[in-house]
Amino acid sequence: MDRGDLELLLAIRAHGSLSATASAAAVVPSVVTKRLAALESRLGLRLFQRTTRRVTPTAEGEALCERAVKLLHDFSMLERDLQERRSEPAGLIRLAATFGFGRLWLGPALAEFQARHSQLQVQLQLTEQLPDLAVQGFDGAVWLWSVQGQRASEWVTRRLARNQRVLVASPAYLKRRGMPANPQDLPQHDCLVVRENEQRFDIWSLQKERDRAASRIRVQGPLSSNSGELVRDWCLAGHGIMLRSLWDIAPQIASGRLVRVLPGYAMLDADIHWLAPHQAQTPKRTRLLIDFLVERFRGEPWRLSPAPAARSAPRGSRQTR
């Protein structure tokens, strides 16, 4: 059998008659009749039951049609892949990302990627809520968590880079209030919390980076906001301790404007992921982008060498305000 035979079988099944199939192909009915008879003779199988009004697949014919659907799809994908290999990728890539990471890290990376592939257009939508990518026509999203649980089977995910949320404070705050000695000291401190998504914002789940021992600490403080950027500004101004992603505050740590608090602890739930709906074939332009982002973020460019912690800050948190 060749590709034309498979296409003929599917056309007969779809139209339900030999004459309708011939009409759709702009040939006389005898051509379709002879081709089907020759195919059945070669296979030694009856593929369709004929009546005066309708043609329906036999069990063998139905099984062959189902295989034909997959085989023809694979033919098309192979042809498209070969065409893409011969040509410069073109078209539109639509992406979603969170505001902070999208502006600081993804935006510059996308500009460089587009400059390498001038026939591509890249459209980035910054949002705080992950959209329904398939329904809204996105090719993918760069997000700060991977899909878990039942929804995981509906998505394609790939980790682009490791990241973690760490505790930081300004040198002025630590000089005034002291450095916590352990996670259990945090409730006695002014903790700056970000109220976002549906997570419990006042519970910090910290893990030791060495042995992954976990501590769930309920924190409190006079200042909180749904804006992570505002909370970061409060922290820089000396108003308390903040839990924030390294990609957002690495420059301030490196410059000494912020100091790691409990540097052996972190929240290890903020890796950078590529998310996309399942599809039979990922276009070449999207595959190129994913590979580019993996390479761009492989070294975690936000992981800068931090400045030494302020040694003048006394340890222990049981000081008066």
Short mmCIF file of C-alpha atoms in Angstrom, two decimals, residues 14-235:
data_model
loop_
_atom_site.label_atom_id
_atom_site.label_comp_id
_atom_site.label_asym_id
_atom_site.label_seq_id
_atom_site.Cartn_x
_atom_site.Cartn_y
_atom_site.Cartn_z
CA ALA A 14 -15.86 9.70 5.23
CA HIS A 15 -18.19 10.00 2.21
CA GLY A 16 -20.05 6.72 2.74
CA SER A 17 -20.32 5.89 -0.96
CA LEU A 18 -18.08 5.26 -3.92
CA SER A 19 -19.85 7.78 -6.11
CA ALA A 20 -19.53 10.55 -3.53
CA THR A 21 -15.85 9.73 -3.13
CA ALA A 22 -15.36 9.92 -6.89
CA SER A 23 -17.22 13.21 -7.07
CA ALA A 24 -15.04 14.75 -4.34
CA ALA A 25 -11.88 13.58 -6.17
CA ALA A 26 -13.22 14.77 -9.56
CA VAL A 27 -12.94 11.34 -11.15
CA VAL A 28 -15.51 8.94 -12.59
CA PRO A 29 -16.93 6.34 -10.10
CA SER A 30 -15.34 3.43 -11.96
CA VAL A 31 -11.87 4.70 -11.04
CA VAL A 32 -12.65 4.50 -7.31
CA THR A 33 -14.35 1.12 -7.71
CA LYS A 34 -11.37 -0.38 -9.56
CA ARG A 35 -8.82 1.03 -7.08
CA LEU A 36 -10.73 -0.35 -4.08
CA ALA A 37 -11.19 -3.77 -5.75
CA ALA A 38 -7.48 -3.95 -6.58
CA LEU A 39 -6.53 -3.06 -3.00
CA GLU A 40 -8.89 -5.67 -1.50
CA SER A 41 -7.57 -8.28 -3.94
CA ARG A 42 -3.96 -7.50 -3.04
CA LEU A 43 -4.68 -7.74 0.70
CA GLY A 44 -7.05 -10.70 0.43
CA LEU A 45 -9.55 -8.85 2.66
CA ARG A 46 -12.98 -7.33 2.27
CA LEU A 47 -12.56 -3.76 3.49
CA PHE A 48 -16.06 -2.32 2.83
CA GLN A 49 -19.59 -3.72 2.73
CA ARG A 50 -21.50 -2.35 -0.27
CA THR A 51 -25.23 -1.74 -0.46
CA THR A 52 -27.20 0.20 -3.02
CA ARG A 53 -27.26 3.21 -0.73
CA ARG A 54 -24.17 3.07 1.44
CA VAL A 55 -20.64 1.72 1.81
CA THR A 56 -19.48 0.90 5.36
CA PRO A 57 -16.15 -0.46 6.62
CA THR A 58 -15.84 -4.07 7.71
CA ALA A 59 -14.04 -4.78 10.98
CA GLU A 60 -10.81 -5.19 9.03
CA GLY A 61 -11.51 -2.05 7.04
CA GLU A 62 -12.19 -0.01 10.17
CA ALA A 63 -8.96 -1.23 11.78
CA LEU A 64 -7.03 -0.32 8.64
CA CYS A 65 -8.64 3.13 8.53
CA GLU A 66 -7.65 3.83 12.13
CA ARG A 67 -4.05 2.90 11.34
CA ALA A 68 -4.23 5.02 8.19
CA VAL A 69 -5.14 8.11 10.23
CA LYS A 70 -1.97 7.78 12.31
CA LEU A 71 0.25 6.90 9.36
CA LEU A 72 -0.93 9.87 7.29
CA HIS A 73 -0.47 12.18 10.27
CA ASP A 74 3.09 10.91 10.65
CA PHE A 75 3.68 11.48 6.92
CA SER A 76 2.54 15.09 7.30
CA MET A 77 4.69 15.69 10.38
CA LEU A 78 7.72 14.21 8.63
CA GLU A 79 7.22 16.46 5.62
CA ARG A 80 6.77 19.53 7.83
CA ASP A 81 9.87 18.68 9.83
CA LEU A 82 11.95 18.28 6.67
CA GLN A 83 10.62 21.57 5.29
CA GLU A 84 11.49 23.34 8.55
CA ARG A 85 15.01 21.95 8.45
CA ARG A 86 15.51 23.50 5.02
CA SER A 87 14.19 26.93 5.93
CA GLU A 88 14.66 29.70 8.46
CA PRO A 89 11.95 29.43 11.17
CA ALA A 90 9.19 31.99 10.76
CA GLY A 91 5.89 32.88 12.35
CA LEU A 92 4.59 34.06 15.71
CA ILE A 93 5.44 32.71 19.17
CA ARG A 94 3.02 33.76 21.91
CA LEU A 95 4.25 33.42 25.49
CA ALA A 96 3.05 34.19 29.00
CA ALA A 97 5.22 34.92 32.04
CA THR A 98 5.02 36.56 35.44
CA PHE A 99 5.69 40.31 35.60
CA GLY A 100 8.92 40.27 37.61
CA PHE A 101 10.81 37.44 35.96
CA GLY A 102 9.39 38.33 32.55
CA ARG A 103 10.64 41.91 32.76
CA LEU A 104 14.04 41.29 34.37
CA TRP A 105 15.20 38.08 32.72
CA LEU A 106 12.88 36.69 30.06
CA GLY A 107 12.37 39.95 28.16
CA PRO A 108 16.07 40.55 27.40
CA ALA A 109 16.51 36.88 26.48
CA LEU A 110 13.61 37.00 24.01
CA ALA A 111 15.02 40.13 22.37
CA GLU A 112 18.32 38.33 21.79
CA PHE A 113 16.54 35.23 20.47
CA GLN A 114 14.46 37.26 18.00
CA ALA A 115 17.58 39.07 16.78
CA ARG A 116 19.06 35.68 15.88
CA HIS A 117 15.91 34.65 13.97
CA SER A 118 14.71 37.72 12.13
CA GLN A 119 11.74 35.97 10.50
CA LEU A 120 10.16 35.26 13.88
CA GLN A 121 7.79 37.43 15.87
CA VAL A 122 7.68 37.00 19.65
CA GLN A 123 4.73 38.23 21.70
CA LEU A 124 5.10 38.18 25.50
CA GLN A 125 2.15 38.72 27.83
CA LEU A 126 3.03 39.46 31.46
CA THR A 127 0.43 38.29 33.97
CA GLU A 128 0.13 37.21 37.60
CA GLN A 129 -2.29 34.36 36.81
CA LEU A 130 -1.34 31.50 34.51
CA PRO A 131 -3.76 31.65 31.55
CA ASP A 132 -5.39 28.67 29.88
CA LEU A 133 -2.63 28.37 27.33
CA ALA A 134 -4.42 26.16 24.81
CA VAL A 135 -7.72 28.06 24.88
CA GLN A 136 -6.06 31.48 24.64
CA GLY A 137 -3.65 30.45 21.89
CA PHE A 138 -0.32 30.57 23.74
CA ASP A 139 2.59 28.42 22.61
CA GLY A 140 3.87 28.19 26.18
CA ALA A 141 4.66 29.96 29.42
CA VAL A 142 7.76 30.57 31.50
CA TRP A 143 6.57 30.10 35.06
CA LEU A 144 7.96 29.77 38.57
CA TRP A 145 6.47 26.39 39.38
CA SER A 146 5.71 23.12 37.62
CA VAL A 147 2.24 21.64 37.26
CA GLN A 148 1.49 19.06 39.94
CA GLY A 149 -1.21 16.45 40.54
CA GLN A 150 -4.04 15.63 38.17
CA ARG A 151 -3.38 18.53 35.78
CA ALA A 152 0.20 17.39 35.14
CA SER A 153 -0.98 14.96 32.43
CA GLU A 154 -2.44 17.91 30.47
CA TRP A 155 0.86 19.79 30.22
CA VAL A 156 4.38 19.48 28.88
CA THR A 157 6.89 20.82 31.42
CA ARG A 158 10.64 21.33 31.33
CA ARG A 159 12.81 22.91 33.98
CA LEU A 160 14.80 25.79 32.55
CA ALA A 161 16.78 26.64 35.69
CA ARG A 162 16.98 26.07 39.39
CA ASN A 163 15.97 28.85 41.73
CA GLN A 164 15.10 29.23 45.39
CA ARG A 165 13.55 31.73 47.72
CA VAL A 166 15.86 32.97 50.46
CA LEU A 167 15.58 35.09 53.59
CA VAL A 168 17.14 38.55 53.48
CA ALA A 169 17.19 41.79 55.44
CA SER A 170 19.01 45.08 55.27
CA PRO A 171 22.15 45.66 57.37
CA ALA A 172 20.31 48.46 59.19
CA TYR A 173 17.51 46.12 60.29
CA LEU A 174 19.93 43.43 61.47
CA LYS A 175 21.96 45.99 63.40
CA ARG A 176 18.79 47.15 65.13
CA ARG A 177 17.10 43.79 65.77
CA GLY A 178 19.84 41.19 65.53
CA MET A 179 20.37 38.16 63.31
CA PRO A 180 17.99 35.20 63.93
CA ALA A 181 19.88 32.16 65.15
CA ASN A 182 17.39 29.61 63.78
CA PRO A 183 13.99 29.52 62.03
CA GLN A 184 12.18 29.42 65.36
CA ASP A 185 13.40 32.98 66.04
CA LEU A 186 11.51 34.39 63.04
CA PRO A 187 8.14 34.94 64.80
CA GLN A 188 9.88 37.47 67.08
CA HIS A 189 10.94 39.51 64.05
CA ASP A 190 9.14 41.88 61.69
CA CYS A 191 8.56 39.67 58.65
CA LEU A 192 7.46 41.23 55.37
CA VAL A 193 5.02 38.96 53.57
CA VAL A 194 3.72 38.89 50.01
CA ARG A 195 0.00 38.13 49.72
CA GLU A 196 -0.33 36.49 46.30
CA ASN A 197 -2.13 33.60 44.61
CA GLU A 198 -4.05 31.34 46.99
CA GLN A 199 -1.14 30.25 49.16
CA ARG A 200 -0.94 30.71 52.92
CA PHE A 201 1.23 33.81 52.91
CA ASP A 202 2.16 33.79 56.62
CA ILE A 203 3.59 30.24 56.67
CA TRP A 204 7.18 29.96 55.51
CA SER A 205 8.26 26.37 54.73
CA LEU A 206 12.02 26.46 55.05
CA GLN A 207 14.40 23.63 54.26
CA LYS A 208 18.01 23.14 55.21
CA GLU A 209 19.97 23.17 51.98
CA ARG A 210 22.27 20.38 53.22
CA ASP A 211 19.92 17.72 54.61
CA ARG A 212 16.54 19.11 53.44
CA ALA A 213 15.18 19.10 57.00
CA ALA A 214 11.97 21.16 56.89
CA SER A 215 10.61 23.80 59.25
CA ARG A 216 7.16 25.37 58.90
CA ILE A 217 7.18 28.73 60.62
CA ARG A 218 4.24 31.08 61.08
CA VAL A 219 5.53 34.62 60.70
CA GLN A 220 4.03 38.03 61.35
CA GLY A 221 4.77 41.68 60.85
CA PRO A 222 3.11 45.06 60.47
CA LEU A 223 3.63 45.30 56.68
CA SER A 224 2.35 43.05 53.87
CA SER A 225 1.35 43.56 50.24
CA ASN A 226 0.32 41.74 47.08
CA SER A 227 3.25 43.47 45.34
CA GLY A 228 6.55 41.67 45.65
CA GLU A 229 8.37 44.75 44.38
CA LEU A 230 6.90 46.88 47.17
CA VAL A 231 7.85 44.31 49.80
CA ARG A 232 11.38 44.31 48.39
CA ASP A 233 11.49 48.12 48.72
CA TRP A 234 10.36 47.86 52.36
CA CYS A 235 13.09 45.31 53.01
#
